[in-house]
Tab-separated table of C-alpha atoms in Angstrom:
chain	number	residue	atom	x	y	z
A	122	UNK	CA	-12.938	-25.268	15.584
A	123	UNK	CA	-11.123	-23.878	12.567
A	124	UNK	CA	-11.161	-20.089	12.268
A	125	UNK	CA	-9.960	-18.105	9.252
A	126	UNK	CA	-9.468	-14.349	9.597
A	127	UNK	CA	-9.027	-12.039	6.631
A	128	UNK	CA	-7.182	-8.716	6.887
A	129	UNK	CA	-5.699	-6.268	4.399
A	130	UNK	CA	-2.141	-6.628	5.702
A	131	UNK	CA	0.027	-7.137	8.759
A	132	UNK	CA	0.727	-3.413	8.779
A	133	UNK	CA	-0.047	-0.807	11.384
A	134	UNK	CA	-3.754	-0.020	10.902
A	135	UNK	CA	-6.287	-0.539	13.682
A	136	UNK	CA	-8.251	-3.249	11.870
A	137	UNK	CA	-5.033	-5.112	11.124
A	138	UNK	CA	-3.886	-4.882	14.733
A	139	UNK	CA	-7.203	-6.282	15.969
A	140	UNK	CA	-7.031	-9.194	13.510
A	141	UNK	CA	-3.522	-10.092	14.670
A	142	UNK	CA	-4.487	-9.831	18.339
A	143	UNK	CA	-7.568	-11.998	17.868
A	144	UNK	CA	-5.515	-14.636	16.036
A	145	UNK	CA	-3.003	-14.739	18.865
A	146	UNK	CA	-5.712	-15.025	21.506
A	147	UNK	CA	-7.554	-17.792	19.631
A	148	UNK	CA	-4.308	-19.657	18.931
A	149	UNK	CA	-3.715	-19.990	22.674
A	150	UNK	CA	-6.488	-22.612	22.627
A	151	UNK	CA	-4.639	-25.666	21.342
A	152	UNK	CA	-7.900	-27.319	20.248
A	153	UNK	CA	-8.494	-24.690	17.561
A	154	UNK	CA	-6.764	-24.130	14.223
A	155	UNK	CA	-6.229	-20.498	13.276
A	156	UNK	CA	-5.517	-19.220	9.757
A	157	UNK	CA	-4.784	-15.568	8.953
A	158	UNK	CA	-5.047	-14.459	5.316
A	159	UNK	CA	-3.560	-11.065	4.429
A	160	UNK	CA	-4.250	-9.426	1.081
A	161	UNK	CA	-1.457	-6.952	0.354
A	162	UNK	CA	1.923	-8.261	-0.785
A	163	UNK	CA	4.102	-8.948	2.229
A	164	UNK	CA	7.279	-8.194	0.292
A	165	UNK	CA	6.444	-4.515	0.930
A	166	UNK	CA	7.876	-3.516	4.362
A	167	UNK	CA	4.868	-1.407	5.341
A	168	UNK	CA	2.590	-4.425	4.934
A	169	UNK	CA	4.432	-6.529	7.525
A	170	UNK	CA	5.204	-3.993	10.262
A	171	UNK	CA	3.677	-6.255	12.918
A	172	UNK	CA	4.396	-9.658	11.382
A	173	UNK	CA	6.753	-10.527	14.229
A	174	UNK	CA	3.881	-10.040	16.677
A	175	UNK	CA	1.939	-12.906	15.106
A	176	UNK	CA	1.949	-16.131	17.107
A	177	UNK	CA	3.861	-19.019	15.463
A	178	UNK	CA	0.729	-21.088	16.126
A	179	UNK	CA	-1.137	-19.049	13.486
A	180	UNK	CA	-0.920	-20.256	9.879
A	181	UNK	CA	-0.361	-17.139	7.757
A	182	UNK	CA	-1.238	-17.033	4.042
A	183	UNK	CA	-0.486	-13.982	1.879
A	184	UNK	CA	-2.474	-13.245	-1.311
A	185	UNK	CA	0.277	-10.980	-2.750
A	186	UNK	CA	-2.270	-8.353	-3.758
A	187	UNK	CA	-0.882	-5.155	-5.243
A	188	UNK	CA	-3.679	-2.658	-4.601
A	189	UNK	CA	-6.191	-4.626	-2.548
A	190	UNK	CA	-8.926	-7.016	-3.569
A	191	UNK	CA	-8.304	-7.099	-7.306
A	192	UNK	CA	-9.859	-10.075	-9.182
A	193	UNK	CA	-6.756	-12.256	-8.839
A	194	UNK	CA	-6.708	-11.810	-5.048
A	195	UNK	CA	-10.464	-12.482	-4.777
A	196	UNK	CA	-10.036	-15.715	-6.749
A	197	UNK	CA	-7.115	-16.800	-4.571
A	198	UNK	CA	-9.162	-16.081	-1.437
A	199	UNK	CA	-12.040	-18.170	-2.792
A	200	UNK	CA	-9.705	-21.090	-3.475
A	201	UNK	CA	-8.075	-20.812	-0.043
A	202	UNK	CA	-11.412	-20.854	1.761
A	203	UNK	CA	-12.431	-23.826	-0.383
A	204	UNK	CA	-9.292	-25.767	0.483
A	205	UNK	CA	-9.112	-24.800	4.158
A	206	UNK	CA	-12.877	-25.267	4.768
A	207	UNK	CA	-12.935	-23.416	8.099
A	208	UNK	CA	-15.937	-23.375	10.431
A	209	UNK	CA	-15.677	-19.585	10.740
A	210	UNK	CA	-14.524	-16.889	8.316
A	211	UNK	CA	-14.060	-13.521	10.008
A	212	UNK	CA	-13.449	-10.700	7.553
A	213	UNK	CA	-11.843	-7.356	8.477
A	214	UNK	CA	-12.130	-5.863	4.991
A	215	UNK	CA	-15.148	-5.360	2.705
A	216	UNK	CA	-17.896	-7.986	3.069
A	217	UNK	CA	-18.115	-8.207	-0.724
A	218	UNK	CA	-14.840	-10.156	-0.710
A	219	UNK	CA	-16.915	-13.046	0.678
A	220	UNK	CA	-19.534	-13.155	-2.094
A	221	UNK	CA	-18.161	-16.235	-3.918
A	222	UNK	CA	-17.460	-18.238	-0.731
A	223	UNK	CA	-20.958	-17.421	0.564
A	224	UNK	CA	-22.515	-18.731	-2.658
A	225	UNK	CA	-20.437	-21.909	-2.945
A	226	UNK	CA	-19.597	-22.753	0.671
A	227	UNK	CA	-22.843	-22.098	2.488
A	228	UNK	CA	-22.028	-24.354	5.435
A	229	UNK	CA	-19.386	-21.901	6.697
A	230	UNK	CA	-20.346	-19.113	9.129
A	231	UNK	CA	-19.242	-15.659	7.893
A	232	UNK	CA	-18.628	-12.497	9.928
A	233	UNK	CA	-17.549	-9.010	8.881
A	234	UNK	CA	-16.316	-6.419	11.363
A	235	UNK	CA	-17.157	-2.884	10.225
A	236	UNK	CA	-14.297	-0.776	11.552
A	237	UNK	CA	-15.877	2.628	11.001
A	238	UNK	CA	-19.296	4.292	10.974
A	239	UNK	CA	-21.548	2.286	8.680
A	240	UNK	CA	-22.815	5.299	6.752
A	241	UNK	CA	-19.250	6.316	5.939
A	242	UNK	CA	-18.315	2.743	5.033
A	243	UNK	CA	-21.344	2.639	2.719
A	244	UNK	CA	-20.829	6.122	1.261
A	245	UNK	CA	-17.318	5.276	0.056
A	246	UNK	CA	-18.542	2.253	-1.933
A	247	UNK	CA	-19.719	2.190	-5.539
A	248	UNK	CA	-23.322	1.311	-6.399
A	249	UNK	CA	-22.594	-2.378	-7.106
A	250	UNK	CA	-20.583	-2.770	-3.902
A	251	UNK	CA	-23.389	-1.090	-1.937
A	252	UNK	CA	-25.989	-3.433	-3.404
A	253	UNK	CA	-23.894	-6.522	-2.670
A	254	UNK	CA	-23.182	-5.401	0.895
A	255	UNK	CA	-26.884	-4.724	1.517
A	256	UNK	CA	-27.665	-8.184	0.163
A	257	UNK	CA	-25.041	-9.986	2.265
A	258	UNK	CA	-26.025	-8.175	5.464
A	259	UNK	CA	-29.750	-7.983	4.756
A	260	UNK	CA	-30.066	-11.726	4.101
A	261	UNK	CA	-27.798	-12.390	7.090
A	262	UNK	CA	-25.437	-14.320	4.815
A	263	UNK	CA	-22.580	-12.396	6.435
A	264	UNK	CA	-23.105	-11.385	10.053
A	265	UNK	CA	-22.020	-7.777	10.583
A	266	UNK	CA	-20.054	-6.844	13.690
A	267	UNK	CA	-20.063	-3.247	14.943
A	268	UNK	CA	-17.379	-2.018	17.328
A	269	UNK	CA	-19.096	0.545	19.566
A	270	UNK	CA	-22.552	1.720	20.556
A	271	UNK	CA	-22.264	4.677	18.182
A	272	UNK	CA	-21.270	2.337	15.328
A	273	UNK	CA	-24.208	0.072	16.226
A	274	UNK	CA	-26.623	2.996	15.828
A	275	UNK	CA	-24.898	3.945	12.586
A	276	UNK	CA	-25.404	0.405	11.262
A	277	UNK	CA	-29.175	0.500	11.792
A	278	UNK	CA	-29.387	3.971	10.260
A	279	UNK	CA	-27.617	2.671	7.140
A	280	UNK	CA	-28.935	-0.872	6.684
A	281	UNK	CA	-32.301	-0.720	8.499
A	282	UNK	CA	-31.985	-4.097	10.176
A	283	UNK	CA	-30.873	-5.383	13.577
A	284	UNK	CA	-28.623	-8.183	12.349
A	285	UNK	CA	-25.418	-6.583	13.609
A	286	UNK	CA	-23.695	-7.821	16.757
A	287	UNK	CA	-21.933	-5.136	18.794
A	288	UNK	CA	-18.523	-6.221	20.070
A	289	UNK	CA	-16.735	-3.292	21.672
A	290	UNK	CA	-13.196	-2.940	20.408
A	291	UNK	CA	-10.411	-4.037	22.688
A	292	UNK	CA	-6.662	-3.708	22.435
A	293	UNK	CA	-3.634	-5.463	23.770
A	294	UNK	CA	-1.875	-3.230	26.307
A	295	UNK	CA	1.068	-1.389	24.857
A	296	UNK	CA	4.398	-2.391	26.318
A	297	UNK	CA	7.809	-0.837	26.476
A	298	UNK	CA	10.776	-2.536	24.828
A	299	UNK	CA	14.539	-2.653	25.133
A	300	UNK	CA	14.528	0.637	23.178
A	301	UNK	CA	12.783	2.523	26.007
A	302	UNK	CA	15.861	4.401	27.196
A	303	UNK	CA	16.708	5.402	23.617
A	304	UNK	CA	13.189	6.817	23.124
A	305	UNK	CA	13.340	8.627	26.480
A	306	UNK	CA	16.627	10.293	25.588
A	307	UNK	CA	15.201	11.360	22.230
A	308	UNK	CA	12.106	12.935	23.804
A	309	UNK	CA	14.100	14.556	26.626
A	310	UNK	CA	16.347	16.161	24.019
A	311	UNK	CA	13.294	17.690	22.318
A	312	UNK	CA	11.766	19.044	25.536
A	313	UNK	CA	12.585	22.583	26.598
A	314	UNK	CA	12.756	21.701	30.282
A	315	UNK	CA	11.284	19.317	32.858
A	316	UNK	CA	7.960	21.200	32.789
A	317	UNK	CA	7.374	20.688	29.060
A	318	UNK	CA	4.019	19.006	28.382
A	319	UNK	CA	4.376	16.097	25.946
A	320	UNK	CA	1.577	15.332	23.484
A	321	UNK	CA	1.621	12.312	21.185
A	322	UNK	CA	-0.356	11.366	18.081
A	323	UNK	CA	-0.054	7.957	16.413
A	324	UNK	CA	-1.328	7.105	12.934
A	325	UNK	CA	-0.601	7.545	9.260
A	326	UNK	CA	-1.508	10.759	7.502
A	327	UNK	CA	-5.060	10.391	6.161
A	328	UNK	CA	-7.852	12.913	5.389
A	329	UNK	CA	-10.256	11.435	7.988
A	330	UNK	CA	-7.712	12.177	10.725
A	331	UNK	CA	-7.802	15.900	9.802
A	332	UNK	CA	-4.161	16.584	10.559
A	333	UNK	CA	-4.737	20.112	9.323
A	334	UNK	CA	-6.816	20.694	12.462
A	335	UNK	CA	-4.166	19.038	14.639
A	336	UNK	CA	-1.253	21.049	13.301
A	337	UNK	CA	-3.172	24.343	13.140
A	338	UNK	CA	-4.113	24.055	16.809
A	339	UNK	CA	-0.622	23.161	17.965
A	340	UNK	CA	0.991	25.808	15.721
A	341	UNK	CA	-1.313	28.313	17.429
A	342	UNK	CA	-0.113	27.105	20.835
A	343	UNK	CA	3.499	27.401	19.653
A	344	UNK	CA	2.909	30.996	18.544
A	345	UNK	CA	1.567	31.744	22.042
A	346	UNK	CA	4.751	30.432	23.623
A	347	UNK	CA	3.115	27.451	25.369
A	348	UNK	CA	5.669	25.024	26.792
A	349	UNK	CA	4.895	21.780	24.939
A	350	UNK	CA	6.063	19.358	22.278
A	351	UNK	CA	3.878	17.293	19.941
A	352	UNK	CA	5.316	13.943	18.840
A	353	UNK	CA	3.751	12.375	15.729
A	354	UNK	CA	4.422	8.724	14.875
A	355	UNK	CA	3.296	7.375	11.504
A	356	UNK	CA	4.031	7.495	7.801
A	357	UNK	CA	3.002	9.513	4.720
A	358	UNK	CA	3.704	12.918	6.303
A	359	UNK	CA	6.046	14.125	3.544
A	360	UNK	CA	3.919	17.172	2.680
A	361	UNK	CA	3.687	18.168	6.330
A	362	UNK	CA	7.471	17.901	6.731
A	363	UNK	CA	7.739	20.901	4.424
A	364	UNK	CA	4.968	22.874	6.129
A	365	UNK	CA	6.303	22.269	9.639
A	366	UNK	CA	10.032	22.429	8.907
A	367	UNK	CA	10.490	25.587	11.015
A	368	UNK	CA	8.480	24.375	14.000
A	369	UNK	CA	10.361	24.065	17.287
A	370	UNK	CA	7.524	22.194	19.003
A	371	UNK	CA	6.083	19.727	16.464
A	372	UNK	CA	8.140	16.681	15.518
A	373	UNK	CA	7.241	14.105	12.840
A	374	UNK	CA	9.256	11.020	13.768
A	375	UNK	CA	7.900	8.570	11.190
A	376	UNK	CA	6.569	5.036	11.775
A	377	UNK	CA	7.821	3.117	14.824
A	378	UNK	CA	7.398	-0.494	15.871
A	379	UNK	CA	8.079	0.429	19.517
A	380	UNK	CA	5.216	2.877	20.000
A	381	UNK	CA	4.939	1.962	23.680
A	382	UNK	CA	8.399	3.415	24.373
A	383	UNK	CA	7.270	6.793	23.045
A	384	UNK	CA	3.814	6.611	24.591
A	385	UNK	CA	5.498	6.114	27.986
A	386	UNK	CA	6.959	9.632	27.690
A	387	UNK	CA	3.633	11.357	26.955
A	388	UNK	CA	1.245	13.325	29.151
A	389	UNK	CA	-1.571	13.426	26.587
A	390	UNK	CA	-2.649	11.487	23.497
A	391	UNK	CA	-4.416	13.617	20.852
A	392	UNK	CA	-6.877	12.785	18.067
A	393	UNK	CA	-8.245	15.407	15.683
A	394	UNK	CA	-10.336	13.096	13.486
A	395	UNK	CA	-13.522	13.855	11.577
A	396	UNK	CA	-14.443	10.161	11.390
A	397	UNK	CA	-13.583	7.124	13.509
A	398	UNK	CA	-14.967	3.721	14.440
A	399	UNK	CA	-13.295	3.111	17.759
A	400	UNK	CA	-9.577	3.791	17.250
A	401	UNK	CA	-7.076	1.255	18.546
A	402	UNK	CA	-4.519	3.989	19.154
A	403	UNK	CA	-6.896	5.595	21.656
A	404	UNK	CA	-7.277	2.348	23.593
A	405	UNK	CA	-3.548	1.624	23.420
A	406	UNK	CA	-2.747	5.066	24.814
A	407	UNK	CA	-5.168	4.494	27.670
A	408	UNK	CA	-3.599	1.094	28.356
A	409	UNK	CA	-0.461	3.023	29.328
A	410	UNK	CA	-2.363	5.582	31.370
A	411	UNK	CA	-1.958	8.406	28.834
A	412	UNK	CA	-4.831	10.901	29.079
A	413	UNK	CA	-6.690	11.268	25.744
A	414	UNK	CA	-7.890	14.475	24.080
A	415	UNK	CA	-10.147	14.083	21.052
A	416	UNK	CA	-12.819	15.418	18.781
A	417	UNK	CA	-16.224	13.659	19.148
A	418	UNK	CA	-15.562	11.286	16.235
A	419	UNK	CA	-17.530	8.036	15.996
A	420	UNK	CA	-17.070	5.612	18.875
A	421	UNK	CA	-14.676	7.967	20.673
A	422	UNK	CA	-17.723	9.461	22.379
A	423	UNK	CA	-18.474	6.043	23.902
A	424	UNK	CA	-15.023	5.943	25.506
A	425	UNK	CA	-14.219	9.465	26.668
A	426	UNK	CA	-16.348	11.154	29.291
A	427	UNK	CA	-15.161	14.749	29.222
A	428	UNK	CA	-13.193	15.664	32.315
A	429	UNK	CA	-13.436	12.128	33.713
A	430	UNK	CA	-11.756	9.713	31.291
A	431	UNK	CA	-10.152	12.317	29.071
A	432	UNK	CA	-11.029	15.510	27.244
A	433	UNK	CA	-13.642	15.641	24.475
A	434	UNK	CA	-14.273	18.753	22.403
A	435	UNK	CA	-17.900	19.826	22.018
A	436	UNK	CA	-17.820	19.602	18.233
A	437	UNK	CA	-15.410	19.568	15.285
A	438	UNK	CA	-14.719	23.292	15.263
A	439	UNK	CA	-10.964	23.955	15.344
A	440	UNK	CA	-11.338	26.631	17.994
A	441	UNK	CA	-13.309	24.282	20.266
A	442	UNK	CA	-10.587	21.674	19.897
A	443	UNK	CA	-7.953	24.309	20.672
A	444	UNK	CA	-9.807	25.304	23.853
A	445	UNK	CA	-10.033	21.688	24.949
A	446	UNK	CA	-6.282	21.211	24.511
A	447	UNK	CA	-5.675	24.399	26.508
A	448	UNK	CA	-7.994	23.128	29.240
A	449	UNK	CA	-6.084	19.861	29.424
A	450	UNK	CA	-2.787	21.737	29.826
A	451	UNK	CA	-4.197	23.887	32.618
A	452	UNK	CA	-5.683	20.840	34.375
A	453	UNK	CA	-2.640	18.620	33.833
A	454	UNK	CA	-2.630	15.961	36.569
A	455	UNK	CA	-6.340	16.349	37.346
A	456	UNK	CA	-7.077	13.073	35.526
A	457	UNK	CA	-4.532	10.554	36.763
A	458	UNK	CA	-2.645	7.950	34.800
A	459	UNK	CA	-3.786	5.302	37.275
A	460	UNK	CA	-7.459	6.144	36.678
A	461	UNK	CA	-7.079	5.980	32.888
A	462	UNK	CA	-5.251	2.654	32.990
A	463	UNK	CA	-7.834	1.152	35.344
A	464	UNK	CA	-10.676	2.327	33.085
A	465	UNK	CA	-9.012	0.653	30.092
A	466	UNK	CA	-8.458	-2.626	31.952
A	467	UNK	CA	-12.090	-2.778	33.088
A	468	UNK	CA	-13.682	-1.965	29.735
A	469	UNK	CA	-11.381	-2.236	26.706
A	470	UNK	CA	-8.921	-5.103	27.112
A	471	UNK	CA	-8.315	-7.484	24.202
A	472	UNK	CA	-8.916	-10.408	26.544
A	473	UNK	CA	-12.540	-9.339	27.016
A	474	UNK	CA	-12.975	-8.541	23.299
A	475	UNK	CA	-11.577	-11.906	22.144
A	476	UNK	CA	-13.749	-13.855	24.597
A	477	UNK	CA	-16.817	-12.082	23.242
A	478	UNK	CA	-15.934	-12.932	19.628
A	479	UNK	CA	-15.170	-16.552	20.485
A	480	UNK	CA	-18.489	-17.002	22.278
A	481	UNK	CA	-20.309	-15.590	19.256
A	482	UNK	CA	-18.553	-18.138	17.026
A	483	UNK	CA	-19.553	-20.999	19.328
A	484	UNK	CA	-23.164	-19.826	19.616
A	485	UNK	CA	-23.450	-19.450	15.844
A	486	UNK	CA	-21.990	-22.877	15.109
A	487	UNK	CA	-24.503	-24.485	17.496
A	488	UNK	CA	-27.482	-23.140	15.573
């Protein structure tokens, strides 16, 4: 079987990480040919952050897009699909990128993973894009994939059909690297003493993540004299560097390609999002036994059972989130690292996720 996956880049986003992981898993089967097409120009460092993680068995093609799926990139994608003629095309960007291939190469099976709540995905699109997406999904020309039970319900609410296939997100377990000791020394130097509680947040600065909520809550804790540090890994935090320049507890360390080394130092992983699908960073944190604290955003509610597999605020109110963080500090150690890691392994591994996708491909090709 020949499988072509389409992603925006080989950068650090959750959808991109899933595409890379799936390619690597599929490539382990020597009978299959795997092609990964990335849109954004890979001469930009941020677009290839995880290129070295890609298996050498995967054939990578870059469209050299500047801003995304501009007409030139769409035409190149159409020509690539026409020349490669895969059995499966699995898209991790907008389904509308597949319109021309669907029309001209109808013998190929097309899938589109929706990496967020469907109503949000639909709301951000223009009228033409909405109409095309409704057509592609509604006629089952492109088979939609949802990534959590909450996202599945969101899909039906938005598109009013049951064509979606729910494949719960999985992640590869984070691992430490040869830089572990360097990261440990860095974090130890930031801690006030051995009792300092370490929080970590991973992800680029983006409105849906509501970093205002995150930093307001932890600035409040700092003002109260709570013994903690908050480590933030990710890019585009320039404006926050100015706002938080006098903080003694909140540290913006920029993007890292050895996240596991930093995650290994943390007691809690925090998410303050307004919207999510099912975030990879949450699953990756749990793969290392780090206890999550989050707002009830999207598929997060399908993962975290409050007080059992993490801490989940009742709603999106900043004060409620603050109280939940305080509760976690007070109950530190109540939820064990071993329990979190075991929960991840039993429910959210990439091995299970990839097997589910592969079986769907096989079943579809048989029809």
